[in-house]
PDB file of C-alpha atoms in Angstrom:
ATOM      1  CA  MET A  11     -41.452  -3.920 -22.711  1.00 39.00           C
ATOM      2  CA  GLU A  12     -38.442  -1.831 -23.609  1.00 40.00           C
ATOM      3  CA  THR A  13     -35.812  -1.066 -21.005  1.00 37.00           C
ATOM      4  CA  GLU A  14     -33.642   1.984 -21.146  1.00 41.00           C
ATOM      5  CA  GLN A  15     -29.959   1.173 -21.537  1.00 39.00           C
ATOM      6  CA  THR A  16     -27.546   3.256 -19.533  1.00 48.00           C
ATOM      7  CA  GLU A  17     -24.468   4.474 -21.321  1.00 64.00           C
ATOM      8  CA  THR A  18     -21.136   3.271 -19.936  1.00 70.00           C
ATOM      9  CA  THR A  19     -19.096   6.301 -18.891  1.00 86.00           C
ATOM     10  CA  SER A  20     -16.548   4.809 -16.502  1.00 87.00           C
ATOM     11  CA  GLN A  21     -15.134   1.568 -15.164  1.00 92.00           C
ATOM     12  CA  GLN A  22     -13.948   0.639 -11.693  1.00 95.00           C
ATOM     13  CA  ILE A  23     -10.273  -0.216 -11.242  1.00 96.00           C
ATOM     14  CA  LYS A  24      -8.641  -1.762  -8.163  1.00 98.00           C
ATOM     15  CA  MET A  25      -4.965  -0.910  -7.991  1.00 98.00           C
ATOM     16  CA  MET A  26      -2.212  -1.847  -5.567  1.00 98.00           C
ATOM     17  CA  THR A  27       1.448  -0.971  -5.069  1.00 98.00           C
ATOM     18  CA  PHE A  28       3.492  -3.415  -2.997  1.00 98.00           C
ATOM     19  CA  ASN A  29       7.190  -3.617  -2.205  1.00 98.00           C
ATOM     20  CA  ILE A  30       7.321  -7.348  -1.459  1.00 98.00           C
ATOM     21  CA  ARG A  31      10.962  -7.233  -0.274  1.00 98.00           C
ATOM     22  CA  ASN A  32      13.566  -9.221  -2.146  1.00 97.00           C
ATOM     23  CA  ARG A  33      14.399 -12.850  -1.365  1.00 96.00           C
ATOM     24  CA  THR A  34      17.189 -12.141   1.135  1.00 94.00           C
ATOM     25  CA  GLY A  35      16.657 -12.930   4.803  1.00 93.00           C
ATOM     26  CA  THR A  36      16.446 -15.895   7.128  1.00 95.00           C
ATOM     27  CA  GLY A  37      13.968 -17.250   9.647  1.00 95.00           C
ATOM     28  CA  ASP A  38      10.528 -15.647   9.557  1.00 94.00           C
ATOM     29  CA  ILE A  39      11.560 -13.152   6.864  1.00 95.00           C
ATOM     30  CA  ALA A  40      12.961 -15.786   4.484  1.00 97.00           C
ATOM     31  CA  TRP A  41      10.899 -15.819   1.305  1.00 98.00           C
ATOM     32  CA  VAL A  42       9.855 -19.440   1.769  1.00 97.00           C
ATOM     33  CA  ASN A  43       8.337 -18.521   5.150  1.00 97.00           C
ATOM     34  CA  ARG A  44       6.421 -15.446   4.052  1.00 97.00           C
ATOM     35  CA  ARG A  45       5.416 -16.003   0.431  1.00 97.00           C
ATOM     36  CA  SER A  46       2.008 -17.327   1.507  1.00 98.00           C
ATOM     37  CA  LEU A  47       1.470 -14.152   3.553  1.00 98.00           C
ATOM     38  CA  VAL A  48       2.280 -12.023   0.518  1.00 98.00           C
ATOM     39  CA  ILE A  49      -0.206 -13.993  -1.584  1.00 98.00           C
ATOM     40  CA  ARG A  50      -2.926 -13.723   1.049  1.00 98.00           C
ATOM     41  CA  ALA A  51      -2.298  -9.985   1.465  1.00 98.00           C
ATOM     42  CA  ILE A  52      -2.782  -9.522  -2.271  1.00 98.00           C
ATOM     43  CA  GLU A  53      -5.886 -11.721  -2.338  1.00 98.00           C
ATOM     44  CA  SER A  54      -7.417  -9.777   0.562  1.00 98.00           C
ATOM     45  CA  PHE A  55      -7.882  -6.931  -1.956  1.00 98.00           C
ATOM     46  CA  GLU A  56      -7.911  -8.762  -5.315  1.00 98.00           C
ATOM     47  CA  PRO A  57      -6.351  -5.944  -7.358  1.00 98.00           C
ATOM     48  CA  ASP A  58      -6.863  -5.582 -11.082  1.00 98.00           C
ATOM     49  CA  LEU A  59      -3.356  -4.109 -11.361  1.00 98.00           C
ATOM     50  CA  LEU A  60      -0.476  -4.656  -8.960  1.00 98.00           C
ATOM     51  CA  GLY A  61       2.793  -2.756  -9.221  1.00 98.00           C
ATOM     52  CA  MET A  62       5.465  -4.653  -7.305  1.00 98.00           C
ATOM     53  CA  GLN A  63       8.951  -3.636  -6.273  1.00 98.00           C
ATOM     54  CA  GLU A  64      12.019  -5.742  -5.383  1.00 98.00           C
ATOM     55  CA  GLY A  65      10.647  -9.087  -6.544  1.00 98.00           C
ATOM     56  CA  TYR A  66      12.961 -11.613  -8.170  1.00 98.00           C
ATOM     57  CA  ALA A  67      11.777 -13.885 -10.986  1.00 98.00           C
ATOM     58  CA  ASN A  68      11.162 -16.833  -8.672  1.00 98.00           C
ATOM     59  CA  GLN A  69       9.169 -14.667  -6.252  1.00 98.00           C
ATOM     60  CA  ILE A  70       7.025 -13.327  -9.074  1.00 98.00           C
ATOM     61  CA  GLN A  71       6.380 -16.845 -10.328  1.00 98.00           C
ATOM     62  CA  ASP A  72       5.490 -18.045  -6.829  1.00 98.00           C
ATOM     63  CA  ILE A  73       2.901 -15.275  -6.597  1.00 98.00           C
ATOM     64  CA  LEU A  74       1.468 -16.025 -10.039  1.00 98.00           C
ATOM     65  CA  ASP A  75       1.229 -19.699  -9.130  1.00 98.00           C
ATOM     66  CA  GLY A  76      -0.372 -18.965  -5.770  1.00 98.00           C
ATOM     67  CA  LEU A  77      -3.045 -16.454  -6.767  1.00 98.00           C
ATOM     68  CA  ARG A  78      -6.439 -17.958  -7.492  1.00 97.00           C
ATOM     69  CA  ALA A  79      -7.450 -15.355 -10.082  1.00 98.00           C
ATOM     70  CA  PRO A  80      -5.693 -15.296 -13.486  1.00 98.00           C
ATOM     71  CA  TYR A  81      -2.836 -12.805 -13.647  1.00 98.00           C
ATOM     72  CA  LYS A  82      -0.072 -12.068 -16.120  1.00 98.00           C
ATOM     73  CA  THR A  83       3.016  -9.911 -15.654  1.00 98.00           C
ATOM     74  CA  VAL A  84       5.025  -7.372 -17.645  1.00 98.00           C
ATOM     75  CA  GLY A  85       8.543  -6.184 -16.892  1.00 98.00           C
ATOM     76  CA  LEU A  86      12.187  -7.168 -16.825  1.00 98.00           C
ATOM     77  CA  SER A  87      14.760  -6.916 -14.062  1.00 98.00           C
ATOM     78  CA  ARG A  88      16.706  -3.748 -13.390  1.00 97.00           C
ATOM     79  CA  PHE A  89      19.509  -5.180 -15.533  1.00 97.00           C
ATOM     80  CA  GLY A  90      17.141  -5.742 -18.447  1.00 96.00           C
ATOM     81  CA  ASN A  91      17.106  -9.525 -18.098  1.00 96.00           C
ATOM     82  CA  ALA A  92      15.700 -12.125 -15.707  1.00 95.00           C
ATOM     83  CA  GLU A  93      18.374 -11.587 -13.035  1.00 93.00           C
ATOM     84  CA  ASP A  94      18.051  -9.364  -9.966  1.00 96.00           C
ATOM     85  CA  GLU A  95      15.083  -7.249  -8.845  1.00 98.00           C
ATOM     86  CA  TYR A  96      12.070  -6.302 -10.943  1.00 98.00           C
ATOM     87  CA  ASN A  97       9.517  -3.492 -10.864  1.00 98.00           C
ATOM     88  CA  ASN A  98       6.979  -5.665 -12.634  1.00 98.00           C
ATOM     89  CA  ILE A  99       3.235  -5.092 -13.020  1.00 98.00           C
ATOM     90  CA  LEU A 100       0.750  -7.912 -12.497  1.00 98.00           C
ATOM     91  CA  TYR A 101      -2.646  -7.547 -14.165  1.00 98.00           C
ATOM     92  CA  ARG A 102      -5.895  -9.493 -14.233  1.00 98.00           C
ATOM     93  CA  SER A 103      -5.735 -11.159 -17.617  1.00 97.00           C
ATOM     94  CA  ASP A 104      -9.481 -11.885 -17.603  1.00 96.00           C
ATOM     95  CA  LYS A 105     -10.226  -8.161 -17.283  1.00 96.00           C
ATOM     96  CA  PHE A 106      -7.388  -6.303 -19.001  1.00 96.00           C
ATOM     97  CA  GLN A 107      -4.871  -6.740 -21.754  1.00 96.00           C
ATOM     98  CA  ALA A 108      -1.472  -5.054 -21.963  1.00 97.00           C
ATOM     99  CA  ALA A 109      -1.671  -3.137 -25.233  1.00 96.00           C
ATOM    100  CA  LYS A 110       1.974  -2.100 -24.914  1.00 97.00           C
ATOM    101  CA  TRP A 111       4.590  -1.832 -22.226  1.00 98.00           C
ATOM    102  CA  GLY A 112       8.154  -0.727 -21.701  1.00 98.00           C
ATOM    103  CA  GLN A 113      10.870   0.071 -19.221  1.00 98.00           C
ATOM    104  CA  PHE A 114      13.374   2.862 -18.718  1.00 98.00           C
ATOM    105  CA  TRP A 115      16.216   3.564 -16.326  1.00 98.00           C
ATOM    106  CA  LEU A 116      16.455   6.514 -13.952  1.00 98.00           C
ATOM    107  CA  SER A 117      19.933   7.425 -15.104  1.00 97.00           C
ATOM    108  CA  ASN A 118      21.789   9.641 -17.558  1.00 96.00           C
ATOM    109  CA  THR A 119      21.033   6.977 -20.198  1.00 98.00           C
ATOM    110  CA  PRO A 120      17.388   5.965 -19.606  1.00 98.00           C
ATOM    111  CA  ASP A 121      17.288   3.522 -22.522  1.00 98.00           C
ATOM    112  CA  LEU A 122      20.436   1.643 -21.499  1.00 98.00           C
ATOM    113  CA  PRO A 123      19.581  -1.512 -19.517  1.00 97.00           C
ATOM    114  CA  GLY A 124      21.379  -1.739 -16.197  1.00 97.00           C
ATOM    115  CA  SER A 125      22.517   1.882 -16.202  1.00 97.00           C
ATOM    116  CA  PHE A 126      23.105   3.608 -12.874  1.00 96.00           C
ATOM    117  CA  SER A 127      22.367   7.159 -11.810  1.00 96.00           C
ATOM    118  CA  GLU A 128      25.494   9.228 -11.361  1.00 95.00           C
ATOM    119  CA  HIS A 129      24.075  10.100  -7.941  1.00 96.00           C
ATOM    120  CA  GLU A 130      23.709   6.521  -6.698  1.00 92.00           C
ATOM    121  CA  SER A 131      26.037   3.699  -7.648  1.00 86.00           C
ATOM    122  CA  LYS A 132      24.510   1.000  -5.429  1.00 90.00           C
ATOM    123  CA  TYR A 133      21.580  -0.071  -7.636  1.00 93.00           C
ATOM    124  CA  PRO A 134      20.158   0.663 -11.077  1.00 97.00           C
ATOM    125  CA  ARG A 135      16.713   2.252 -10.691  1.00 98.00           C
ATOM    126  CA  ILE A 136      13.920   1.636 -13.163  1.00 98.00           C
ATOM    127  CA  CYS A 137      10.341   2.321 -14.105  1.00 98.00           C
ATOM    128  CA  THR A 138       8.163  -0.314 -15.754  1.00 98.00           C
ATOM    129  CA  TRP A 139       5.084   1.034 -17.497  1.00 98.00           C
ATOM    130  CA  ALA A 140       2.192  -0.306 -19.519  1.00 98.00           C
ATOM    131  CA  LYS A 141      -0.930   0.807 -21.324  1.00 97.00           C
ATOM    132  CA  PHE A 142      -3.782  -1.459 -20.292  1.00 97.00           C
ATOM    133  CA  GLU A 143      -7.118  -1.788 -22.048  1.00 95.00           C
ATOM    134  CA  SER A 144     -10.224  -3.267 -20.513  1.00 93.00           C
ATOM    135  CA  ILE A 145     -11.625  -6.374 -22.189  1.00 92.00           C
ATOM    136  CA  GLN A 146     -15.275  -5.895 -21.246  1.00 84.00           C
ATOM    137  CA  PRO A 147     -16.392  -3.275 -21.867  1.00 80.00           C
ATOM    138  CA  ALA A 148     -13.728  -2.489 -24.423  1.00 84.00           C
ATOM    139  CA  GLY A 149     -12.655   1.113 -24.380  1.00 81.00           C
ATOM    140  CA  ALA A 150     -11.336   1.966 -20.922  1.00 87.00           C
ATOM    141  CA  PRO A 151      -7.574   2.482 -21.325  1.00 93.00           C
ATOM    142  CA  LEU A 152      -5.217   3.419 -18.534  1.00 96.00           C
ATOM    143  CA  TYR A 153      -1.493   3.739 -17.990  1.00 98.00           C
ATOM    144  CA  TYR A 154       0.426   2.503 -14.980  1.00 98.00           C
ATOM    145  CA  PHE A 155       3.991   3.633 -14.273  1.00 98.00           C
ATOM    146  CA  ASN A 156       5.582   1.576 -11.486  1.00 98.00           C
ATOM    147  CA  THR A 157       8.855   2.731  -9.982  1.00 98.00           C
ATOM    148  CA  HIS A 158      11.282   2.510  -7.059  1.00 98.00           C
ATOM    149  CA  LEU A 159      13.249   5.699  -6.484  1.00 98.00           C
ATOM    150  CA  GLY A 160      16.800   5.932  -5.175  1.00 96.00           C
ATOM    151  CA  LEU A 161      18.241   6.339  -1.715  1.00 95.00           C
ATOM    152  CA  THR A 162      19.819   9.776  -2.195  1.00 96.00           C
ATOM    153  CA  GLU A 163      17.933  13.035  -2.713  1.00 96.00           C
ATOM    154  CA  GLU A 164      19.957  13.748  -5.853  1.00 97.00           C
ATOM    155  CA  ALA A 165      19.097  10.369  -7.362  1.00 97.00           C
ATOM    156  CA  ARG A 166      15.429  10.823  -6.515  1.00 98.00           C
ATOM    157  CA  ALA A 167      15.436  14.284  -8.101  1.00 98.00           C
ATOM    158  CA  GLN A 168      16.911  12.883 -11.300  1.00 98.00           C
ATOM    159  CA  GLY A 169      14.416  10.027 -11.176  1.00 98.00           C
ATOM    160  CA  VAL A 170      11.394  12.299 -10.797  1.00 98.00           C
ATOM    161  CA  ASN A 171      12.516  14.461 -13.721  1.00 98.00           C
ATOM    162  CA  ILE A 172      12.907  11.395 -15.933  1.00 98.00           C
ATOM    163  CA  LEU A 173       9.577   9.959 -14.808  1.00 98.00           C
ATOM    164  CA  LEU A 174       7.686  13.139 -15.634  1.00 98.00           C
ATOM    165  CA  GLU A 175       9.355  13.480 -19.020  1.00 98.00           C
ATOM    166  CA  ARG A 176       8.845   9.843 -19.982  1.00 98.00           C
ATOM    167  CA  MET A 177       5.220   9.764 -18.887  1.00 98.00           C
ATOM    168  CA  GLU A 178       4.452  12.590 -21.279  1.00 96.00           C
ATOM    169  CA  ARG A 179       6.371  10.780 -24.010  1.00 96.00           C
ATOM    170  CA  HIS A 180       4.655   7.403 -23.621  1.00 97.00           C
ATOM    171  CA  VAL A 181       1.063   8.451 -22.903  1.00 97.00           C
ATOM    172  CA  ASP A 182      -0.614   8.754 -26.306  1.00 93.00           C
ATOM    173  CA  CYS A 183      -4.186   9.282 -25.101  1.00 90.00           C
ATOM    174  CA  SER A 184      -4.586  12.628 -23.355  1.00 90.00           C
ATOM    175  CA  GLN A 185      -7.930  11.732 -21.753  1.00 94.00           C
ATOM    176  CA  ALA A 186      -6.886   8.347 -20.356  1.00 95.00           C
ATOM    177  CA  SER A 187      -6.179   7.871 -16.667  1.00 97.00           C
ATOM    178  CA  VAL A 188      -2.498   7.764 -15.758  1.00 98.00           C
ATOM    179  CA  PHE A 189      -1.239   6.272 -12.494  1.00 98.00           C
ATOM    180  CA  LEU A 190       2.221   6.649 -11.007  1.00 98.00           C
ATOM    181  CA  GLY A 191       2.857   4.278  -8.115  1.00 98.00           C
ATOM    182  CA  GLY A 192       5.641   2.627  -6.218  1.00 98.00           C
ATOM    183  CA  ASP A 193       8.196   2.949  -3.467  1.00 98.00           C
ATOM    184  CA  PHE A 194       9.356   6.553  -3.673  1.00 98.00           C
ATOM    185  CA  ASN A 195      11.701   6.466  -0.672  1.00 98.00           C
ATOM    186  CA  MET A 196      10.354   9.877   0.314  1.00 97.00           C
ATOM    187  CA  GLU A 197       7.590  11.319   2.431  1.00 97.00           C
ATOM    188  CA  GLU A 198       5.085  14.019   1.518  1.00 97.00           C
ATOM    189  CA  THR A 199       7.357  16.715   2.949  1.00 97.00           C
ATOM    190  CA  SER A 200       9.872  16.289   0.113  1.00 97.00           C
ATOM    191  CA  PRO A 201       9.986  19.069  -2.513  1.00 98.00           C
ATOM    192  CA  LEU A 202       9.990  16.279  -5.102  1.00 98.00           C
ATOM    193  CA  PHE A 203       6.565  15.176  -3.870  1.00 98.00           C
ATOM    194  CA  ARG A 204       5.305  18.682  -4.580  1.00 98.00           C
ATOM    195  CA  GLN A 205       7.021  18.640  -7.986  1.00 98.00           C
ATOM    196  CA  ILE A 206       4.964  15.599  -8.987  1.00 98.00           C
ATOM    197  CA  GLU A 207       1.772  17.340  -7.872  1.00 98.00           C
ATOM    198  CA  LEU A 208       2.646  20.523  -9.753  1.00 98.00           C
ATOM    199  CA  ALA A 209       3.103  18.416 -12.875  1.00 98.00           C
ATOM    200  CA  GLY A 210      -0.598  17.540 -12.692  1.00 97.00           C
ATOM    201  CA  PHE A 211      -0.587  14.305 -10.680  1.00 98.00           C
ATOM    202  CA  GLN A 212      -2.811  14.095  -7.641  1.00 98.00           C
ATOM    203  CA  ASP A 213      -1.756  12.434  -4.394  1.00 98.00           C
ATOM    204  CA  THR A 214      -4.638  10.005  -3.957  1.00 98.00           C
ATOM    205  CA  TRP A 215      -3.957   9.545  -0.241  1.00 98.00           C
ATOM    206  CA  ALA A 216      -4.671  13.151   0.714  1.00 97.00           C
ATOM    207  CA  ALA A 217      -7.328  13.519  -1.985  1.00 98.00           C
ATOM    208  CA  LEU A 218      -9.428  10.925  -0.192  1.00 97.00           C
ATOM    209  CA  GLY A 219      -9.176  12.733   3.117  1.00 96.00           C
ATOM    210  CA  HIS A 220      -6.378  10.858   4.866  1.00 96.00           C
ATOM    211  CA  SER A 221      -3.906  12.612   7.126  1.00 92.00           C
ATOM    212  CA  TYR A 222      -0.160  12.087   7.047  1.00 93.00           C
ATOM    213  CA  THR A 223       0.125  11.002  10.695  1.00 89.00           C
ATOM    214  CA  ASN A 224       0.321   7.421  11.952  1.00 87.00           C
ATOM    215  CA  ASP A 225       0.068   6.155   8.399  1.00 94.00           C
ATOM    216  CA  GLY A 226       3.480   4.606   7.729  1.00 96.00           C
ATOM    217  CA  THR A 227       3.860   2.140   4.863  1.00 98.00           C
ATOM    218  CA  TYR A 228       7.384   1.055   5.780  1.00 97.00           C
ATOM    219  CA  ASN A 229       7.205  -1.284   8.767  1.00 97.00           C
ATOM    220  CA  ASN A 230      10.589  -3.055   9.052  1.00 96.00           C
ATOM    221  CA  PHE A 231       8.695  -6.367   9.386  1.00 96.00           C
ATOM    222  CA  GLU A 232       6.871  -5.087  12.454  1.00 94.00           C
ATOM    223  CA  ASN A 233       3.132  -4.531  12.722  1.00 93.00           C
ATOM    224  CA  THR A 234       3.463  -0.779  13.172  1.00 91.00           C
ATOM    225  CA  ARG A 235       2.252   2.338  11.377  1.00 92.00           C
ATOM    226  CA  ASN A 236       4.655   4.671  13.171  1.00 92.00           C
ATOM    227  CA  LEU A 237       7.419   4.603  10.552  1.00 94.00           C
ATOM    228  CA  GLU A 238       7.711   6.349   7.200  1.00 96.00           C
ATOM    229  CA  HIS A 239       4.990   6.697   4.569  1.00 98.00           C
ATOM    230  CA  ILE A 240       7.017   6.236   1.380  1.00 98.00           C
ATOM    231  CA  ASP A 241       4.741   4.185  -0.898  1.00 98.00           C
ATOM    232  CA  TRP A 242       2.354   6.275  -2.977  1.00 98.00           C
ATOM    233  CA  ILE A 243      -0.103   6.255  -5.866  1.00 98.00           C
ATOM    234  CA  PHE A 244      -0.562   9.444  -7.887  1.00 98.00           C
ATOM    235  CA  GLN A 245      -3.184   9.842 -10.601  1.00 98.00           C
ATOM    236  CA  ARG A 246      -4.366  12.003 -13.461  1.00 98.00           C
ATOM    237  CA  ASN A 247      -7.760  11.923 -15.216  1.00 97.00           C
ATOM    238  CA  CYS A 248      -9.631   9.538 -12.920  1.00 96.00           C
ATOM    239  CA  THR A 249     -13.397   9.949 -13.058  1.00 94.00           C
ATOM    240  CA  VAL A 250     -13.892   9.124  -9.374  1.00 96.00           C
ATOM    241  CA  LEU A 251     -11.602   8.257  -6.471  1.00 97.00           C
ATOM    242  CA  SER A 252     -13.534   5.862  -4.245  1.00 98.00           C
ATOM    243  CA  SER A 253     -11.149   4.685  -1.517  1.00 98.00           C
ATOM    244  CA  ILE A 254      -7.506   4.239  -0.603  1.00 98.00           C
ATOM    245  CA  GLU A 255      -6.094   2.252   2.287  1.00 98.00           C
ATOM    246  CA  ILE A 256      -2.861   0.877   3.659  1.00 98.00           C
ATOM    247  CA  ASN A 257      -3.332  -2.876   3.667  1.00 98.00           C
ATOM    248  CA  GLY A 258      -2.127  -3.930   7.099  1.00 96.00           C
ATOM    249  CA  TYR A 259      -2.503  -7.669   6.541  1.00 97.00           C
ATOM    250  CA  HIS A 260      -0.543  -9.722   9.059  1.00 96.00           C
ATOM    251  CA  GLU A 261      -0.821 -13.082  10.781  1.00 95.00           C
ATOM    252  CA  ASN A 262      -0.049 -13.256  14.491  1.00 92.00           C
ATOM    253  CA  GLY A 263       2.026 -10.108  14.152  1.00 90.00           C
ATOM    254  CA  ARG A 264       4.024 -11.456  11.193  1.00 95.00           C
ATOM    255  CA  CYS A 265       3.999  -9.058   8.248  1.00 97.00           C
ATOM    256  CA  PRO A 266       4.313 -10.227   4.632  1.00 98.00           C
ATOM    257  CA  SER A 267       7.020  -7.662   3.854  1.00 98.00           C
ATOM    258  CA  ASP A 268       8.883  -4.726   5.348  1.00 97.00           C
ATOM    259  CA  HIS A 269       6.357  -2.533   3.498  1.00 98.00           C
ATOM    260  CA  PHE A 270       2.583  -2.545   3.716  1.00 98.00           C
ATOM    261  CA  PRO A 271       0.851  -2.441   0.331  1.00 98.00           C
ATOM    262  CA  VAL A 272      -1.285   0.557  -0.614  1.00 98.00           C
ATOM    263  CA  GLN A 273      -4.569  -0.138  -2.388  1.00 98.00           C
ATOM    264  CA  LEU A 274      -6.759   2.238  -4.388  1.00 98.00           C
ATOM    265  CA  VAL A 275     -10.268   1.896  -5.805  1.00 98.00           C
ATOM    266  CA  ALA A 276     -11.101   4.400  -8.533  1.00 98.00           C
ATOM    267  CA  GLU A 277     -13.106   4.823 -11.689  1.00 96.00           C
ATOM    268  CA  ILE A 278     -11.494   5.497 -15.046  1.00 95.00           C
ATOM    269  CA  PRO A 279     -13.218   7.084 -18.059  1.00 93.00           C
ATOM    270  CA  TYR A 280     -14.710   4.971 -20.803  1.00 89.00           C
ATOM    271  CA  LEU A 281     -13.086   6.170 -24.055  1.00 88.00           C
ATOM    272  CA  PRO A 282     -14.316   4.081 -27.001  1.00 76.00           C
ATOM    273  CA  GLY A 283     -12.056   4.245 -30.010  1.00 65.00           C
ATOM    274  CA  SER A 284      -9.048   5.448 -28.021  1.00 65.00           C
TER     275      SER A 284
END
């Protein structure tokens, strides 16, 4: 008896953005006292791709060591080495491979490691990006750009302009899904938020019917949703958006970070030969 084979047209992807907060702090917010909460928050969703912000090398390694599923990471620190904070991307190495990846700085000299924006001298700001390809079935590429924008409006404006320009430069498959996620340090009322949308990137939060009230992602280590929503995932070329949620994982009121992660389930197009 012959069975009809259905043609693969899309593949599900589970994506998360998570500012895990750097390793500073004492007591309950010291890294040693909350790293297990971070790991359990991640495992509560089991993302295929995880864009992190603020992690140091030892924090990233702790997470890799603690996760039960196999993950690898791409990215360097904001000084282009293994020192200071990263915007790295973790990916399920049994499901995806990183075909290529890179990093650029949100400054006047985007290719110069450690360069600062002229509008913010406190920290270098970066974007880590990668083109991922599914292992089985082969032929479902996607791009993930993971960033952490600055603290001043002028720095964020410069950062958004660089992000949009560099995404067009690095994406070499026009039909592939492109995701832009991270800690944007801005709410949906910012003109820069609208600029990203006008450039062809959809706000997945509103697209899936969520309102912008009582939905904060910044929590200041308190189990509250009443603060700012500043962590976002934008997309282009998804086949289907299935769900998006703020992951409010906590244990006895203790939060893993001063940000809640945001998690998205979507389908990306199957593009054999891309």
